[in-house]
PDB file of C-alpha atoms in Angstrom:
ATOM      1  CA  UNK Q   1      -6.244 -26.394 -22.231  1.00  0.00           C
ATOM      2  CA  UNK Q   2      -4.331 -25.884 -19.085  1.00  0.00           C
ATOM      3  CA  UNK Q   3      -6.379 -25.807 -15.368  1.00  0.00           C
ATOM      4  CA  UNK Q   4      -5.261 -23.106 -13.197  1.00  0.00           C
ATOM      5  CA  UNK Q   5      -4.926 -23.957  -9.713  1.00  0.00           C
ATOM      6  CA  UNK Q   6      -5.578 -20.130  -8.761  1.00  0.00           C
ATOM      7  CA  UNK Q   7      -8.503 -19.543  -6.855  1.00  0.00           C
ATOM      8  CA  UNK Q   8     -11.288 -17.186  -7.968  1.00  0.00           C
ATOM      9  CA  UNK Q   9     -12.157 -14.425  -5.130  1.00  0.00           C
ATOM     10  CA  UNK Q  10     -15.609 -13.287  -4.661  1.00  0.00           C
ATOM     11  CA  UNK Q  11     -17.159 -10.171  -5.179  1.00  0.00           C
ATOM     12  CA  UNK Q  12     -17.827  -9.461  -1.505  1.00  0.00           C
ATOM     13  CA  UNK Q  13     -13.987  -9.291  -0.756  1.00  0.00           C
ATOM     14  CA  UNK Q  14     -13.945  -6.669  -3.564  1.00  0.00           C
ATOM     15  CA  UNK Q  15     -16.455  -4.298  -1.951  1.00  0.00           C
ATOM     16  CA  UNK Q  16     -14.778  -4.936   1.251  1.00  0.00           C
ATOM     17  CA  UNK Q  17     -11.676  -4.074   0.253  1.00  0.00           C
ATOM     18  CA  UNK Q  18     -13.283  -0.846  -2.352  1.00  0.00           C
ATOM     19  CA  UNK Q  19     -14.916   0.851   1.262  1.00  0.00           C
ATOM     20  CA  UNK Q  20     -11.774  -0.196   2.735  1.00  0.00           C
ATOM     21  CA  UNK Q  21      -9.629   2.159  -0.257  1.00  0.00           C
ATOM     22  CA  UNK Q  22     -12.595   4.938   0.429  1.00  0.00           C
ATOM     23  CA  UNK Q  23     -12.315   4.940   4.129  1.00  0.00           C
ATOM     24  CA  UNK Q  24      -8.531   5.458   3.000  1.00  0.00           C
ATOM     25  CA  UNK Q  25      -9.150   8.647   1.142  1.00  0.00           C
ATOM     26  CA  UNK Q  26     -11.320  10.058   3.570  1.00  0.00           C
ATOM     27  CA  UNK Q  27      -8.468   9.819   6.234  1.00  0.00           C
ATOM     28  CA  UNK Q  28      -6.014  10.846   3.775  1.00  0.00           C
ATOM     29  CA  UNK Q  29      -8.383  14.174   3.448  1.00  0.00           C
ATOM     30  CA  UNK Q  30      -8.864  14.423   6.794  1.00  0.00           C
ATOM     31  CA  UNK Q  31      -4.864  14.631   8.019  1.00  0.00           C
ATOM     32  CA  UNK Q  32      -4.326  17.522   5.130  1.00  0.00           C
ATOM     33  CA  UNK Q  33      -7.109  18.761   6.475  1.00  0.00           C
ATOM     34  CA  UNK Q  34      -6.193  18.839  10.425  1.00  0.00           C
ATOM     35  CA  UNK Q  35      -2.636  20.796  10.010  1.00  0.00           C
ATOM     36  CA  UNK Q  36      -0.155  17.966  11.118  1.00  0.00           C
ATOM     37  CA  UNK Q  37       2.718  20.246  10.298  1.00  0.00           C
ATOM     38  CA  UNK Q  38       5.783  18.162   9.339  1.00  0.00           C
ATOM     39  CA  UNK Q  39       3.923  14.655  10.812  1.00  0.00           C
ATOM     40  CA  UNK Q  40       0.999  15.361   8.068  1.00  0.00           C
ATOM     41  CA  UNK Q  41       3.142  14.074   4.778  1.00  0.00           C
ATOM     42  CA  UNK Q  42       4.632  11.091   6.709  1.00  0.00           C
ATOM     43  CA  UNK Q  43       1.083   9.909   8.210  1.00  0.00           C
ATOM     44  CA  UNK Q  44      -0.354  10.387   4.069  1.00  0.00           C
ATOM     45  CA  UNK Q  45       2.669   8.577   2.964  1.00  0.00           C
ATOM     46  CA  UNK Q  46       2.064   5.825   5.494  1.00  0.00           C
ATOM     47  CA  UNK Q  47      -1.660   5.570   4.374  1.00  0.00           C
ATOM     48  CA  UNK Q  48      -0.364   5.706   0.718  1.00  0.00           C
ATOM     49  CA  UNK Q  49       1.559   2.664   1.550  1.00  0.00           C
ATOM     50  CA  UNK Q  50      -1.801   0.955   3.008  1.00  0.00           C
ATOM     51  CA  UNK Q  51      -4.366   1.406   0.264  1.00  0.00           C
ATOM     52  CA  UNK Q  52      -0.983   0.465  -2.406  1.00  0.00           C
ATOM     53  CA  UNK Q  53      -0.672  -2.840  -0.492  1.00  0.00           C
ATOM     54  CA  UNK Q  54      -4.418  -3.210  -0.450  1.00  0.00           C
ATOM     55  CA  UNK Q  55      -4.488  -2.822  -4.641  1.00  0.00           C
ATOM     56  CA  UNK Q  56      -1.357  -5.263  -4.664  1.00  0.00           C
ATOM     57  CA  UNK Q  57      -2.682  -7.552  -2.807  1.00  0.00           C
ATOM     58  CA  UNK Q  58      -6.179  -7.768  -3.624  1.00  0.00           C
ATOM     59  CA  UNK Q  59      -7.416  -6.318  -7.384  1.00  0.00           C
ATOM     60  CA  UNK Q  60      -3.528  -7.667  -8.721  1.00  0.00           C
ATOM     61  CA  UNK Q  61      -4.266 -10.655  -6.932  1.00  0.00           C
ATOM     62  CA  UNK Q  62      -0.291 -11.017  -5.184  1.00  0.00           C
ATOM     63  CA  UNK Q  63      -2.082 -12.819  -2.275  1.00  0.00           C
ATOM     64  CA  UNK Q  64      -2.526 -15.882  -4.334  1.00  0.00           C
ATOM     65  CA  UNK Q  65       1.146 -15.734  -5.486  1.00  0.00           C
ATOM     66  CA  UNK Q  66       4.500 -17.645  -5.313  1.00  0.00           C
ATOM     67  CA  UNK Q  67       6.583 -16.925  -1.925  1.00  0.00           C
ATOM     68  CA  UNK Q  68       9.803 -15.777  -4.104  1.00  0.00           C
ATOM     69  CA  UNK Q  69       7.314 -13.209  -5.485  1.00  0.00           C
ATOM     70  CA  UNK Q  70       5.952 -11.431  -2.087  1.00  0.00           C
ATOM     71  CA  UNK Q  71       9.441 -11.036  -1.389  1.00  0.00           C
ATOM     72  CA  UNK Q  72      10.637  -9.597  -4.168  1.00  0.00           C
ATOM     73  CA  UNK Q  73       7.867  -6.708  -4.048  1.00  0.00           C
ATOM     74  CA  UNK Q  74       8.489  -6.987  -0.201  1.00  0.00           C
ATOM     75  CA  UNK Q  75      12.228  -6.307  -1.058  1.00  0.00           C
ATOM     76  CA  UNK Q  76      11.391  -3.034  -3.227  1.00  0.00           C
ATOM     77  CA  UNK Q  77       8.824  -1.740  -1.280  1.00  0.00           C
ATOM     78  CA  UNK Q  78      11.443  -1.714   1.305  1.00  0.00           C
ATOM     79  CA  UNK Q  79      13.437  -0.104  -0.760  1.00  0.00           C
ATOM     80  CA  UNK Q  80      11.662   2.475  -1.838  1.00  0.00           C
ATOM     81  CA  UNK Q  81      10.734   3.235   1.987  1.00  0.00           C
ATOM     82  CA  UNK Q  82      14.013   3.773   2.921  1.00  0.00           C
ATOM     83  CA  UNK Q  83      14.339   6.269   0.294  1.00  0.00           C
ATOM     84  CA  UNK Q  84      11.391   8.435   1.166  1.00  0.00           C
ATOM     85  CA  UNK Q  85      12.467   8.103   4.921  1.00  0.00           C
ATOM     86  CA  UNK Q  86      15.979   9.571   4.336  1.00  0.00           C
ATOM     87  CA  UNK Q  87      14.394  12.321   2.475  1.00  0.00           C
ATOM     88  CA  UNK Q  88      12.226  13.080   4.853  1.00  0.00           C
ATOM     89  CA  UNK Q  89      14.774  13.042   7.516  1.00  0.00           C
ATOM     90  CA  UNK Q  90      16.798  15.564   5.377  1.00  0.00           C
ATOM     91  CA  UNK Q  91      13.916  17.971   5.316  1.00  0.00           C
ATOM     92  CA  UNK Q  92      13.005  17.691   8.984  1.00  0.00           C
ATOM     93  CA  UNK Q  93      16.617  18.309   9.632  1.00  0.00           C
ATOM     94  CA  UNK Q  94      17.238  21.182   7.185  1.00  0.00           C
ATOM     95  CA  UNK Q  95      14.549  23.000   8.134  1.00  0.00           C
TER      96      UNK Q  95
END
């Protein structure tokens, strides 16, 4: 049988991190709530990114991964901000 070297997280950091994902929603509620205008889908976006990073890093467990690895999703997260921040800027300028 092969030994993992991985290390086993405890259940505290799991309810930390849960409240931290529900303090998450409630501020995501909140800005839809407070009219933001054109600023309100950018700051939920940016909080999207947060509680995505906290489920990456936490419940899939990417914090006890390779190097290569972090980059990699570091690379396409990158990516995929870029994206949504050039179609944002073509709506704010459009309209």
């Amino acid at each position: 049988m092969e030994q993992s070297d991985k290390k086993i997280s405890n259940p505290g950091s799991y309810l930390i991190v849960w409240l931290a994902l529900m303090l998450l929603t409630v501020l995501t509620v909140v800005v839809a709530e407070s009219g933001l205008g054109k600023h309100g889908a950018l700051v939920s976006v940016a909080i999207a990114f947060m509680k995505s990073g906290l489920i990456l890093f936490f419940f899939m467990h990417l914090k006890d991964e390779k190097y290569l690895i972090k980059v990699m999703l570091l690379l396409a997260v990158l990516t995929v901000a870029v994206i949504i921040g050039l179609t944002f800027s073509d709506i704010w300028f459009r309209y």
